[in-house]
Tab-separated table of C-alpha atoms in Angstrom:
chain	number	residue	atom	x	y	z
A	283	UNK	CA	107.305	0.715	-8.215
A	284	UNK	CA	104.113	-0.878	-9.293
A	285	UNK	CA	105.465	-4.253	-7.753
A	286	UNK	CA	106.761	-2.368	-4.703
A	287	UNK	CA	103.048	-1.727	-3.595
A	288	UNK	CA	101.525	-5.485	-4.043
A	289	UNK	CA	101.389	-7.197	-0.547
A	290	UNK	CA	99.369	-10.439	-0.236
A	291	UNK	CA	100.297	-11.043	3.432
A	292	UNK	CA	101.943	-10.148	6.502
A	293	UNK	CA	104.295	-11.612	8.304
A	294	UNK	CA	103.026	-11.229	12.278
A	295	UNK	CA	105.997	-11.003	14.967
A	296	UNK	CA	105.951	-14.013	17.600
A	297	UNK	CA	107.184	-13.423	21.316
A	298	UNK	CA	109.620	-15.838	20.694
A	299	UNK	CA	111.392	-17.825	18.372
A	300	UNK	CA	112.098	-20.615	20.496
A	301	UNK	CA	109.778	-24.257	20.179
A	302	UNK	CA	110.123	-24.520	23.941
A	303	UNK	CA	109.133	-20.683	24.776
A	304	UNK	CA	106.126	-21.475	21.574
A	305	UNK	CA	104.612	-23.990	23.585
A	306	UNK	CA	104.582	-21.769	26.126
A	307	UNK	CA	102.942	-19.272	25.099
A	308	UNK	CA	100.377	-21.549	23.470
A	309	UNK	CA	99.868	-22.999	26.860
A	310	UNK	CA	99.591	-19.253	28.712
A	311	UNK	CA	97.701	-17.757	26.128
A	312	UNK	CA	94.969	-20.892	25.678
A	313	UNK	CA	94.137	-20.789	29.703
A	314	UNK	CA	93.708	-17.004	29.295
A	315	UNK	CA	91.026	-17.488	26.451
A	316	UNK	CA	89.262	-20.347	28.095
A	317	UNK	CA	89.131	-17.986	31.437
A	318	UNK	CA	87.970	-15.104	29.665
A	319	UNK	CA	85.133	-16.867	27.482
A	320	UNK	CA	84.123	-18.846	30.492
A	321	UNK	CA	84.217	-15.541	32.772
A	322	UNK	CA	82.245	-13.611	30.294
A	323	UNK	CA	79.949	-16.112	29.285
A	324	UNK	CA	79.076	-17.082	33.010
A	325	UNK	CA	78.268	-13.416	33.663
A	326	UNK	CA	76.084	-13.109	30.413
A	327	UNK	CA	73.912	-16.099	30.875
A	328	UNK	CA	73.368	-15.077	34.477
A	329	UNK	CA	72.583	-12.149	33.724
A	330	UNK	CA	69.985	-13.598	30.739
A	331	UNK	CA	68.455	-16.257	32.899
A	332	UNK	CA	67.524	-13.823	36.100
A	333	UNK	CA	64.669	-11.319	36.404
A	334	UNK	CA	65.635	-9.599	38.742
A	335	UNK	CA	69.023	-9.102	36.691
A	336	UNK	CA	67.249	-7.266	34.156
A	337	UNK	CA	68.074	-3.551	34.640
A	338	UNK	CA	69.951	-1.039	32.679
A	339	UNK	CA	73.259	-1.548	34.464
A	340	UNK	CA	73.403	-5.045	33.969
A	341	UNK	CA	72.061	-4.887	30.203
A	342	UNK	CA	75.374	-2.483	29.786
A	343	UNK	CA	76.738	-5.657	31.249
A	344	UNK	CA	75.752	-8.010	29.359
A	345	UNK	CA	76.924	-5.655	25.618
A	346	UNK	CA	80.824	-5.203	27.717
A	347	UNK	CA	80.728	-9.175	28.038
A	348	UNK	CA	79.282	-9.447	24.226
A	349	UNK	CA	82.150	-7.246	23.698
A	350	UNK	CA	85.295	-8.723	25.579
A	351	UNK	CA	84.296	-11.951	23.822
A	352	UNK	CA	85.098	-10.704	20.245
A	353	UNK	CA	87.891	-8.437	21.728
A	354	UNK	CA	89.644	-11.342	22.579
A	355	UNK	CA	88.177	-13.771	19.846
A	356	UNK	CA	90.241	-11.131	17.425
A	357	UNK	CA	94.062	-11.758	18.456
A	358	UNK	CA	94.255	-14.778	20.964
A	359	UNK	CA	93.308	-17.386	18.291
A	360	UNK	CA	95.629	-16.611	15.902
A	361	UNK	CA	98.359	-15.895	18.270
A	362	UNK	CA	98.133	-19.295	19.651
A	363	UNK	CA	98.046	-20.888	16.371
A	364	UNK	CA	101.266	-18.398	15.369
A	365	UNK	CA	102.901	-20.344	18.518
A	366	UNK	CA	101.790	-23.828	17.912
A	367	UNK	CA	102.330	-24.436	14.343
A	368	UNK	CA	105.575	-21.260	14.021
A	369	UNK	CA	103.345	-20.170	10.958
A	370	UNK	CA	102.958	-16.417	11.688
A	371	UNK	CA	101.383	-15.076	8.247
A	372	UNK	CA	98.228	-13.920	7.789
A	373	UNK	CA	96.804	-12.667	4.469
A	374	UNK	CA	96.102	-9.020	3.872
A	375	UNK	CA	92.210	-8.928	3.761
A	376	UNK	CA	92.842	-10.906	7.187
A	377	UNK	CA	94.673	-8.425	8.497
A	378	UNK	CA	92.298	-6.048	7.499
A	379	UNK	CA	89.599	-7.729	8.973
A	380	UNK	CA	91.544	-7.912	12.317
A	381	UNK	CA	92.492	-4.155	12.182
A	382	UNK	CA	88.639	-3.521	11.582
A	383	UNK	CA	87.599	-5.868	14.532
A	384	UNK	CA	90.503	-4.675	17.270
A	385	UNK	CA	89.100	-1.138	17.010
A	386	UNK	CA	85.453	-1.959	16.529
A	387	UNK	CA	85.581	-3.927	20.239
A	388	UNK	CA	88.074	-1.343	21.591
A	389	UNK	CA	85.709	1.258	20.983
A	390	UNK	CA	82.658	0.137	22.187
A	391	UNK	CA	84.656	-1.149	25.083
A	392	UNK	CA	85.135	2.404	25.769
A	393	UNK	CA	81.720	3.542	24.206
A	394	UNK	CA	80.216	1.417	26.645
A	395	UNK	CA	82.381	2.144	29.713
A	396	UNK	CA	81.024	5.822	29.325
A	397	UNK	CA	77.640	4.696	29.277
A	398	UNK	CA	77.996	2.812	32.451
A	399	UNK	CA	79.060	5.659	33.917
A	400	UNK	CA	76.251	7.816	33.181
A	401	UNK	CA	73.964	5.183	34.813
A	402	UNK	CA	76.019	4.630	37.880
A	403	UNK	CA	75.955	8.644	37.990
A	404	UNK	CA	71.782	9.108	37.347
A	405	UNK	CA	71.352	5.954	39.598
A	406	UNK	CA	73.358	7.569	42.894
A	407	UNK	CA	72.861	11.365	42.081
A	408	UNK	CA	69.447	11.189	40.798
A	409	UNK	CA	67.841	8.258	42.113
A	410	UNK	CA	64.587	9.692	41.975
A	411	UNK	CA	64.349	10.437	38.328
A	412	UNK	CA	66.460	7.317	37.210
A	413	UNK	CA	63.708	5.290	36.144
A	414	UNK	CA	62.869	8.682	33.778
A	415	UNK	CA	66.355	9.798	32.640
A	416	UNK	CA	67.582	6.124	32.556
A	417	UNK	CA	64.499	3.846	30.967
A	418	UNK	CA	64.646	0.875	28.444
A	419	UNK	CA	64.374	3.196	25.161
A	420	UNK	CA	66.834	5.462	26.698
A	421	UNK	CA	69.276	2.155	27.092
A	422	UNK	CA	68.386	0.618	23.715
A	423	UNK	CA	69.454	4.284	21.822
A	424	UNK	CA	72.799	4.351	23.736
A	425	UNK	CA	73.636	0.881	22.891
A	426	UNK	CA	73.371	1.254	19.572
A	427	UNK	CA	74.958	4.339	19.126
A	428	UNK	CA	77.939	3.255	20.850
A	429	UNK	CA	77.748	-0.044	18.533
A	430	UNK	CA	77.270	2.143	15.459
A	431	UNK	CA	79.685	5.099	16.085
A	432	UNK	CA	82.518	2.846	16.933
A	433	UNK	CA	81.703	0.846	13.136
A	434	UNK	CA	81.892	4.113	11.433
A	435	UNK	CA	85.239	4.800	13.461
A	436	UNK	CA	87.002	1.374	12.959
A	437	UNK	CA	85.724	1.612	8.730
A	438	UNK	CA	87.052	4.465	8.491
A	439	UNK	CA	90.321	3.744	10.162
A	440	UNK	CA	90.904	0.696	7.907
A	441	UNK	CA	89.971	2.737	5.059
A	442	UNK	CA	92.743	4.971	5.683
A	443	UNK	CA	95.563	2.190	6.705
A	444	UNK	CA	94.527	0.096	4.217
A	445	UNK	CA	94.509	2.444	1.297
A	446	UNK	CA	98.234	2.948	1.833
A	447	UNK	CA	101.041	1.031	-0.082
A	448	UNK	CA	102.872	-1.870	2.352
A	449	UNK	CA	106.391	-1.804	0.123
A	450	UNK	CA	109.103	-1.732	2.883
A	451	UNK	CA	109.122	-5.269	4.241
A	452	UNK	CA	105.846	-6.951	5.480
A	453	UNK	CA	106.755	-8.006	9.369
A	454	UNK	CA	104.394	-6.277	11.491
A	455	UNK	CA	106.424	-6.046	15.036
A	456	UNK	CA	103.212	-7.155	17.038
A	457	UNK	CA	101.713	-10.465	17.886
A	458	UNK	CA	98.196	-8.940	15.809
A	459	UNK	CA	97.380	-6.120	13.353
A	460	UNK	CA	97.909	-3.244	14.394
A	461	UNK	CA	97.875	0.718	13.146
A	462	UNK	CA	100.797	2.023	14.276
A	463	UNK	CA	103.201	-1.047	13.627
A	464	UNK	CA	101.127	-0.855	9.867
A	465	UNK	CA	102.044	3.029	9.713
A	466	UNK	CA	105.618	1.899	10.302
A	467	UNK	CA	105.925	-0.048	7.131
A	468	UNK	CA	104.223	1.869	4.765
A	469	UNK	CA	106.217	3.723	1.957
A	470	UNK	CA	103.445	6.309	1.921
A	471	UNK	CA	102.730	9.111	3.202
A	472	UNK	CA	101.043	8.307	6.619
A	473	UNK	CA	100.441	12.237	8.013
A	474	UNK	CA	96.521	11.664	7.196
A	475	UNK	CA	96.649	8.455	9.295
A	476	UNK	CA	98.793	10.402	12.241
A	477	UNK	CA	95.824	13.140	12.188
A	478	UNK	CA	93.171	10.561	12.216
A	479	UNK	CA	94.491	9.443	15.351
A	480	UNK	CA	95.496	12.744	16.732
A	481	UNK	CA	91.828	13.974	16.289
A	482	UNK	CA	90.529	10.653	17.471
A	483	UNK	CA	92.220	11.038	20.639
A	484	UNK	CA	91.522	14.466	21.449
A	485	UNK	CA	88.030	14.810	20.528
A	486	UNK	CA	86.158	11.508	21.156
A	487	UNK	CA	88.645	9.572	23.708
A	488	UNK	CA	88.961	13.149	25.465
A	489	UNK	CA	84.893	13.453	25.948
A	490	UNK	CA	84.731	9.747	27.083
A	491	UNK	CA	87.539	9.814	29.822
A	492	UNK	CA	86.098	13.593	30.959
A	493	UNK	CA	82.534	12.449	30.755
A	494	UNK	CA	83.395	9.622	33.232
A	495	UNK	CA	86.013	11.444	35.266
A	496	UNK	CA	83.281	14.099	35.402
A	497	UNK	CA	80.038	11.538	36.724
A	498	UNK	CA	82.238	10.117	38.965
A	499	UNK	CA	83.127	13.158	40.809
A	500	UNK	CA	79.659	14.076	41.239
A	501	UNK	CA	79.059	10.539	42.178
A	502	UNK	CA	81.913	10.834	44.985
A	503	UNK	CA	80.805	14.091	45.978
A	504	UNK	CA	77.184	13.199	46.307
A	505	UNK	CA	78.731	8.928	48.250
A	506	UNK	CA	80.476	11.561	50.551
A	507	UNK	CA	77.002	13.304	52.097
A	508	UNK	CA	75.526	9.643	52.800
A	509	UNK	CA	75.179	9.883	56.285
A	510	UNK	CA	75.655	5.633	57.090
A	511	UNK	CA	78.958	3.959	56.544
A	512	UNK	CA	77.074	1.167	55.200
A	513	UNK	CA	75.323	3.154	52.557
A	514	UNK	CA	79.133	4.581	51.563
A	515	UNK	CA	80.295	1.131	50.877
A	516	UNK	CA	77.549	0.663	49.032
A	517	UNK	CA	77.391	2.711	46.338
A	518	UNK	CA	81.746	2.894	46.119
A	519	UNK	CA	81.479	-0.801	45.525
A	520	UNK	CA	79.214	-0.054	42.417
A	521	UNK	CA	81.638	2.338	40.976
A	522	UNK	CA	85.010	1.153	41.703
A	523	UNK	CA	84.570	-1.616	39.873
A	524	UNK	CA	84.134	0.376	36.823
A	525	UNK	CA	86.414	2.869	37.051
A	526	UNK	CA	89.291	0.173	37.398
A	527	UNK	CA	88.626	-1.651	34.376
A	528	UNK	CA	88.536	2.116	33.047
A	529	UNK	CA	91.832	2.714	34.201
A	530	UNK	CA	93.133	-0.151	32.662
A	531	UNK	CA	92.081	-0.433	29.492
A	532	UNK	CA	92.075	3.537	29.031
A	533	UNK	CA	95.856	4.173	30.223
A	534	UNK	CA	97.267	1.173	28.359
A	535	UNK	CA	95.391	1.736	24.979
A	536	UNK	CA	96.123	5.654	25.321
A	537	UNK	CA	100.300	4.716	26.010
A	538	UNK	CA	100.059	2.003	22.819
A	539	UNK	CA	99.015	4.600	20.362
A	540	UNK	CA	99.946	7.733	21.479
A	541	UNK	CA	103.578	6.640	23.039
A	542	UNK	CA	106.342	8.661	21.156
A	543	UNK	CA	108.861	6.613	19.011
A	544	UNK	CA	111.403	6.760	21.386
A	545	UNK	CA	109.632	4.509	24.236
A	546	UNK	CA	108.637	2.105	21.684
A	547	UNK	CA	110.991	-1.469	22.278
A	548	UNK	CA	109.806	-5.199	21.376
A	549	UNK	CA	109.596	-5.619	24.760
A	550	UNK	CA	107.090	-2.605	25.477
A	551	UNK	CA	105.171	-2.848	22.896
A	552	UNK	CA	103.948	-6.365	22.942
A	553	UNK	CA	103.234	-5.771	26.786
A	554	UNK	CA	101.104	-2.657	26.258
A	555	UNK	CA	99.425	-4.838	23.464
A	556	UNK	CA	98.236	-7.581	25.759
A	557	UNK	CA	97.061	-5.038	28.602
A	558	UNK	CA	94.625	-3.329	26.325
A	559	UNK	CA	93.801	-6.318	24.345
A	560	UNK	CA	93.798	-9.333	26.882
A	561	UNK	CA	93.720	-7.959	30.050
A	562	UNK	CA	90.206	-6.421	30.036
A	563	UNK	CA	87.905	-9.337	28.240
A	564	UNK	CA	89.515	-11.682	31.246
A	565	UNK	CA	89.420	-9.231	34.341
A	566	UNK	CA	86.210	-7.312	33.539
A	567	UNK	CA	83.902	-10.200	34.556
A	568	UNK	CA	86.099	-11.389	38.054
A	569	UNK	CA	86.051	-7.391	38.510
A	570	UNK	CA	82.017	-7.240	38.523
A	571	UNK	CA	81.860	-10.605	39.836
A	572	UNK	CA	83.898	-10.166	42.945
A	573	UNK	CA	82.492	-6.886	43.646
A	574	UNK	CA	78.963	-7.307	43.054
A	575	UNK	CA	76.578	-9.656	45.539
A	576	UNK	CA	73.893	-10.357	42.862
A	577	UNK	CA	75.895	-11.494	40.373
A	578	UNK	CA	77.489	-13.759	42.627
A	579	UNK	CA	74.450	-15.000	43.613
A	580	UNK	CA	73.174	-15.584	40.370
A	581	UNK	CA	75.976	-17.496	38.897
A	582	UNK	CA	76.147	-19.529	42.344
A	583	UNK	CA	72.794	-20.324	41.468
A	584	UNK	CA	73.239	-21.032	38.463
A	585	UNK	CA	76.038	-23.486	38.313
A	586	UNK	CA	74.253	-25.405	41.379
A	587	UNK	CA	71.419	-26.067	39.234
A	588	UNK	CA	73.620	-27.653	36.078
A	589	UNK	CA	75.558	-29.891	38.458
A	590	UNK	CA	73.224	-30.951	40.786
């Protein structure tokens, strides 16, 4: 038995075993990374390099870009390499680190997501007390406590996967490390774990989705009395932005660790995998890009100047 619980690796599932379908995927998955970096990094520098950019909403901006960047830093690269050189193992304190990383950048993906909606709800339904209720101090404390409560969260996650004994088999059935493909080949007791998660979900996912659900209704309620069409369109372009990469990245994470056992298929789970993981880092800056004039602007302006 002592044997049974030694694991120095994993061996990581592909999404195919074919050197054609490898290539692939390689292919797909590089152009995905390069758009995402470039997106993100475009809308950070802009952001960086223009005064007038520097406001609360766009400094919540500028952590979600910070953000996507490791999110997708954490699985891409080593799926690619998994696809180009059909060497899918990774070693256990890599895995680890990967399990810590997914769920540190998921969580302050939503951490932050909340906190954007607070400002978009102080900036429409208080605008005269935003400055007040919204100032730099005020954005410097809820940055870093969504950076450092989402740390303590992922630690103690890995703690608690990582403290079990691997002595089933060591294929993980997911392209990256994940908790509940971990939980499913563990020989120990994994109720703690299923808690953990259970708790997780109702108490801190439930306040974020129900604190932003919540500031944009008033934020809807309060677009709705705008007397000028033009003012409407206005402040819904500000917000519908974020609540669709909300949506997204909210629904898909929720369905790939809360799903029951009985939806779970290769085919599903390595789809709601890449919408939670992938998706978000690459449409979150086109999102807030395409919907918002001064960012436009400022990366217009931006790439004129390094190419003229």
């Amino acid at each position: 038995m002592a044997n049974e619980s030694i694991m120095t690796e994993f061996q990581l599932m592909g999404f195919s075993d074919d050197h054609d379908m490898q290539i692939l995927h390689f292919v797909i998955f590089l152009i995905i990374y390069l758009l995402a970096l470039m997106g993100n990094v475009l809308l950070l520098v802009a952001v960086v390099l223009n005064q007038h950019l520097h406001s609360p909403m766009y400094f919540f901006l500028v952590n979600l870009s910070i953000s996507d960047v490791c999110f997708i830093s954490t699985t891409i690269p080593k799926a690619m390499a998994a696809s180009l050189t059909n060497n899918r193992e990774i070693s256990y304190v890599g895995c680890a680190a990967q399990v810590f990383s997914v769920l540190t950048f998921a969580g302050s993906e939503l951490a932050l997501l909340t906190v954007m909606a607070y400002d978009r709800y102080v900036a429409i339904c208080h605008p005269l007390q935003y400055t007040l209720m919204v100032n730099w101090d005020a954005c410097l404390q809820m940055a870093a406590a969504s950076w450092i409560s989402t740390l303590i969260h992922a630690l103690l996650h890995t703690i608690l996967t990582f403290r079990l004994n691997f002595c089933k088999f060591n294929r993980i059935e997911q392209f990256f490390c994940d908790i509940p493909h971990l939980l499913m080949i563990s020989c120990t007791d994994i109720r703690i774990n299923q808690i953990l998660i259970l708790v997780i979900v109702i108490i801190v996912d439930s306040f974020c989705s129900g604190l932003i659900f919540i500031s944009y209704g008033y934020i809807f309620l309060a677009v709705l009395k705008v007397p000028s069409v033009q003012g409407r369109y206005k402040a819904f372009s500000t917000c519908t932005p974020h609540l669709t990469v909300f949506s997204l990245f909210f629904i898909s994470a929720l369905f790939a660790y809360m799903r029951p056992q009985s939806l779970s298929s290769h085919t599903l789970d390595l789809l709601s995998a890449v919408l939670y993981t992938v998706l978000p880092p690459l449409l979150n800056p086109l999102i807030y890009s395409f919907r918002n004039k001064d960012i436009q602007k400022a990366v217009w302006r931006m790439l004129n100047t390094s190419f003229i």
